[in-house]
Coordinates of C-alpha atoms in Angstrom, one line a residue:
M47 CA 107.9 55.9 95.1
R48 CA 106.1 54.9 91.9
N49 CA 103.3 57.4 92.7
F50 CA 105.7 60.1 93.5
L51 CA 107.4 59.7 90.1
T52 CA 104.2 59.7 88.3
I53 CA 103.3 62.9 90.0
L54 CA 106.5 64.4 89.3
M55 CA 106.3 63.7 85.4
L56 CA 102.8 64.9 85.4
A57 CA 103.8 68.2 87.1
S58 CA 106.8 68.5 84.7
C59 CA 104.4 68.1 81.6
M60 CA 102.0 70.6 83.1
A61 CA 104.8 73.2 83.4
V62 CA 106.0 72.6 80.0
G63 CA 102.4 73.0 78.7
A64 CA 102.0 76.2 80.6
Q65 CA 105.3 77.5 79.5
S66 CA 104.5 76.9 75.8
S67 CA 101.1 78.5 76.2
E68 CA 102.7 81.6 77.6
K69 CA 105.4 81.6 74.7
L70 CA 102.7 81.1 72.2
Y71 CA 100.8 84.0 73.6
T72 CA 103.7 86.3 73.7
E73 CA 104.6 85.5 70.1
G74 CA 101.1 85.8 69.0
K75 CA 100.5 89.1 70.8
A76 CA 103.7 90.5 69.4
L77 CA 102.2 89.8 65.9
Y78 CA 98.9 91.0 66.8
D79 CA 100.4 94.3 68.1
A80 CA 102.3 94.5 64.8
K81 CA 99.0 94.2 63.0
K82 CA 100.2 90.9 61.3
Y83 CA 96.8 89.3 62.3
E84 CA 97.1 86.3 59.9
Q85 CA 100.3 85.2 61.4
A86 CA 99.1 85.8 65.1
I87 CA 95.9 83.8 64.8
P88 CA 97.4 80.2 64.8
K89 CA 99.7 81.1 67.8
L90 CA 96.9 82.9 69.8
R91 CA 94.4 80.0 69.0
A92 CA 97.2 77.4 70.2
S93 CA 97.6 79.3 73.4
A94 CA 93.8 79.9 73.8
E95 CA 93.0 76.3 73.4
K96 CA 95.5 75.3 76.1
G97 CA 93.5 77.8 78.4
H98 CA 95.5 81.1 78.3
K99 CA 93.0 83.6 79.3
K100 CA 94.8 86.6 77.6
A101 CA 95.1 84.6 74.5
Q102 CA 91.4 83.7 74.5
Y103 CA 90.7 87.5 75.0
R104 CA 92.9 88.5 72.0
L105 CA 91.3 85.7 69.8
G106 CA 87.9 87.1 70.8
R107 CA 89.1 90.5 69.6
C108 CA 90.2 89.1 66.2
Y109 CA 86.7 87.5 65.6
D110 CA 85.1 90.7 67.0
K111 CA 86.9 92.9 64.7
G112 CA 87.6 90.6 61.8
Y113 CA 91.3 90.9 62.4
G114 CA 93.0 88.1 60.3
V115 CA 89.7 86.0 60.3
R116 CA 86.2 86.5 59.1
E117 CA 84.3 88.5 61.7
D118 CA 82.1 86.3 63.7
D119 CA 80.2 87.6 66.8
K120 CA 79.3 84.2 68.1
L121 CA 83.0 83.0 68.1
A122 CA 84.2 86.3 69.5
F123 CA 81.5 85.9 72.4
S124 CA 82.7 82.3 73.0
W125 CA 86.2 83.2 73.3
Y126 CA 85.5 86.1 75.5
M127 CA 83.5 83.9 77.8
K128 CA 86.4 81.5 78.3
G129 CA 88.6 84.4 79.4
A130 CA 85.8 85.9 81.6
A131 CA 85.2 82.6 83.3
Q132 CA 88.9 82.7 84.3
G133 CA 88.3 86.2 86.0
H134 CA 90.0 88.2 83.0
A135 CA 88.7 91.9 83.4
K136 CA 88.9 92.7 79.7
S137 CA 87.1 89.6 78.6
Q138 CA 84.4 90.4 81.2
Y139 CA 84.0 93.7 80.0
Q140 CA 83.7 92.4 76.4
V141 CA 81.1 89.9 77.4
G142 CA 79.1 92.6 79.1
K143 CA 79.2 94.6 75.9
C144 CA 78.1 91.5 73.9
Y145 CA 75.0 91.1 76.2
K146 CA 74.3 94.9 76.1
N147 CA 74.4 94.9 72.3
G148 CA 73.1 91.5 71.5
E149 CA 76.4 90.6 69.6
G150 CA 77.0 86.9 69.3
V151 CA 74.5 86.3 72.2
E152 CA 70.8 87.3 72.9
K153 CA 70.7 90.9 74.2
N154 CA 70.4 90.7 78.1
R155 CA 70.9 93.9 80.2
V156 CA 70.9 92.2 83.4
K157 CA 73.7 89.9 82.3
A158 CA 75.5 92.8 80.7
F159 CA 75.4 94.6 84.1
Q160 CA 76.7 91.6 85.9
Y161 CA 79.8 91.3 83.7
F162 CA 80.4 95.0 83.6
E163 CA 80.4 94.9 87.5
K164 CA 82.9 92.1 87.4
A165 CA 85.3 93.9 85.4
A166 CA 84.8 97.3 87.0
K167 CA 85.6 95.8 90.4
Q168 CA 89.0 94.7 89.0
D169 CA 89.7 98.5 88.1
N170 CA 88.8 98.1 84.5
G171 CA 88.0 101.9 83.5
K172 CA 85.8 101.1 80.4
A173 CA 83.8 98.7 82.6
Q174 CA 83.5 101.4 85.3
L175 CA 82.2 103.8 82.7
A176 CA 79.7 101.1 81.4
L177 CA 78.6 100.2 84.9
G178 CA 78.1 103.9 85.8
K179 CA 75.9 104.3 82.7
C180 CA 73.9 101.2 83.7
Y181 CA 73.3 102.8 87.3
L182 CA 72.4 106.1 85.8
K183 CA 69.9 104.9 83.3
G184 CA 68.6 101.8 85.3
K185 CA 69.8 99.4 82.7
G186 CA 70.0 95.9 84.1
V187 CA 69.8 97.2 87.6
A188 CA 67.7 99.7 89.5
A189 CA 68.8 103.3 88.9
D190 CA 71.0 104.7 91.6
R191 CA 72.5 108.2 91.0
A192 CA 75.0 108.1 93.9
K193 CA 76.3 104.7 92.7
A194 CA 76.4 106.0 89.0
I195 CA 78.5 109.0 90.0
S196 CA 80.9 106.9 92.0
W197 CA 81.6 104.5 89.2
L198 CA 81.7 107.2 86.5
R199 CA 84.4 109.2 88.6
K200 CA 86.3 106.0 89.1
A201 CA 86.2 105.5 85.3
V202 CA 87.6 109.0 84.4
K203 CA 90.3 108.6 87.1
D204 CA 91.5 105.0 85.9
E205 CA 95.2 105.0 85.4
Q206 CA 95.1 103.2 82.0
D207 CA 92.0 104.3 80.4
G208 CA 90.8 107.4 82.4
E209 CA 92.2 110.0 80.2
E210 CA 90.9 108.4 77.0
I211 CA 87.6 108.0 78.5
L212 CA 87.4 111.8 79.6
Q213 CA 88.4 112.7 76.0
E214 CA 85.8 110.5 74.4
L215 CA 83.1 112.0 76.7
R216 CA 84.2 115.6 76.0
A217 CA 84.1 114.8 72.1
E218 CA 80.7 113.2 72.4
A219 CA 79.4 116.1 74.6
A220 CA 80.7 118.6 72.0
A221 CA 78.9 116.7 69.1
G222 CA 75.6 117.2 71.0
D223 CA 75.4 113.9 72.9
V224 CA 73.1 114.4 75.9
D225 CA 74.3 111.5 78.0
A226 CA 77.8 112.5 77.7
K227 CA 76.9 116.1 78.8
L228 CA 75.1 114.7 81.8
I229 CA 77.9 112.5 82.8
L230 CA 80.5 115.2 82.5
S231 CA 78.2 117.5 84.6
L232 CA 78.0 114.7 87.2
I233 CA 81.7 113.9 87.6
K234 CA 82.9 117.5 88.4

């Protein structure tokens, strides 16, 4: 009976901790969305430190962009990695970008590809575009035109980001970007 009570109390504490983490994240995200970054940071940090993957992603964005804090690529990468380790697609995509560009971590095209792939398989449109580009150019993986076209088509059809991706590709092509022109010709 004593063990049962101990387990019950532990479970109650864990539930309260999870609720408070979610509440902190919700409050922090509302402040973040309102561009009140300095006020958002403490709530996001508290939630992120409790393991909330979306808070870890948002805190990474703050350090990545200098929202309410001094820009710090290493801290951004660290927070993105924590979210990515929990399977958060947006964090995985950001980790892939960090590896691709060498921001906060040593440049590594293979690892960039791996993280883009993880996020792309969770229907993240931006990661699908990045993955398609990797296959198209043979960056971090052997070039494969068929796989490139497949991922690029998925990216522009993505419910959340597809239209934005397509508009960006069109704008880049209009500005003379050769890669954007090639991608547009491939996804027809």
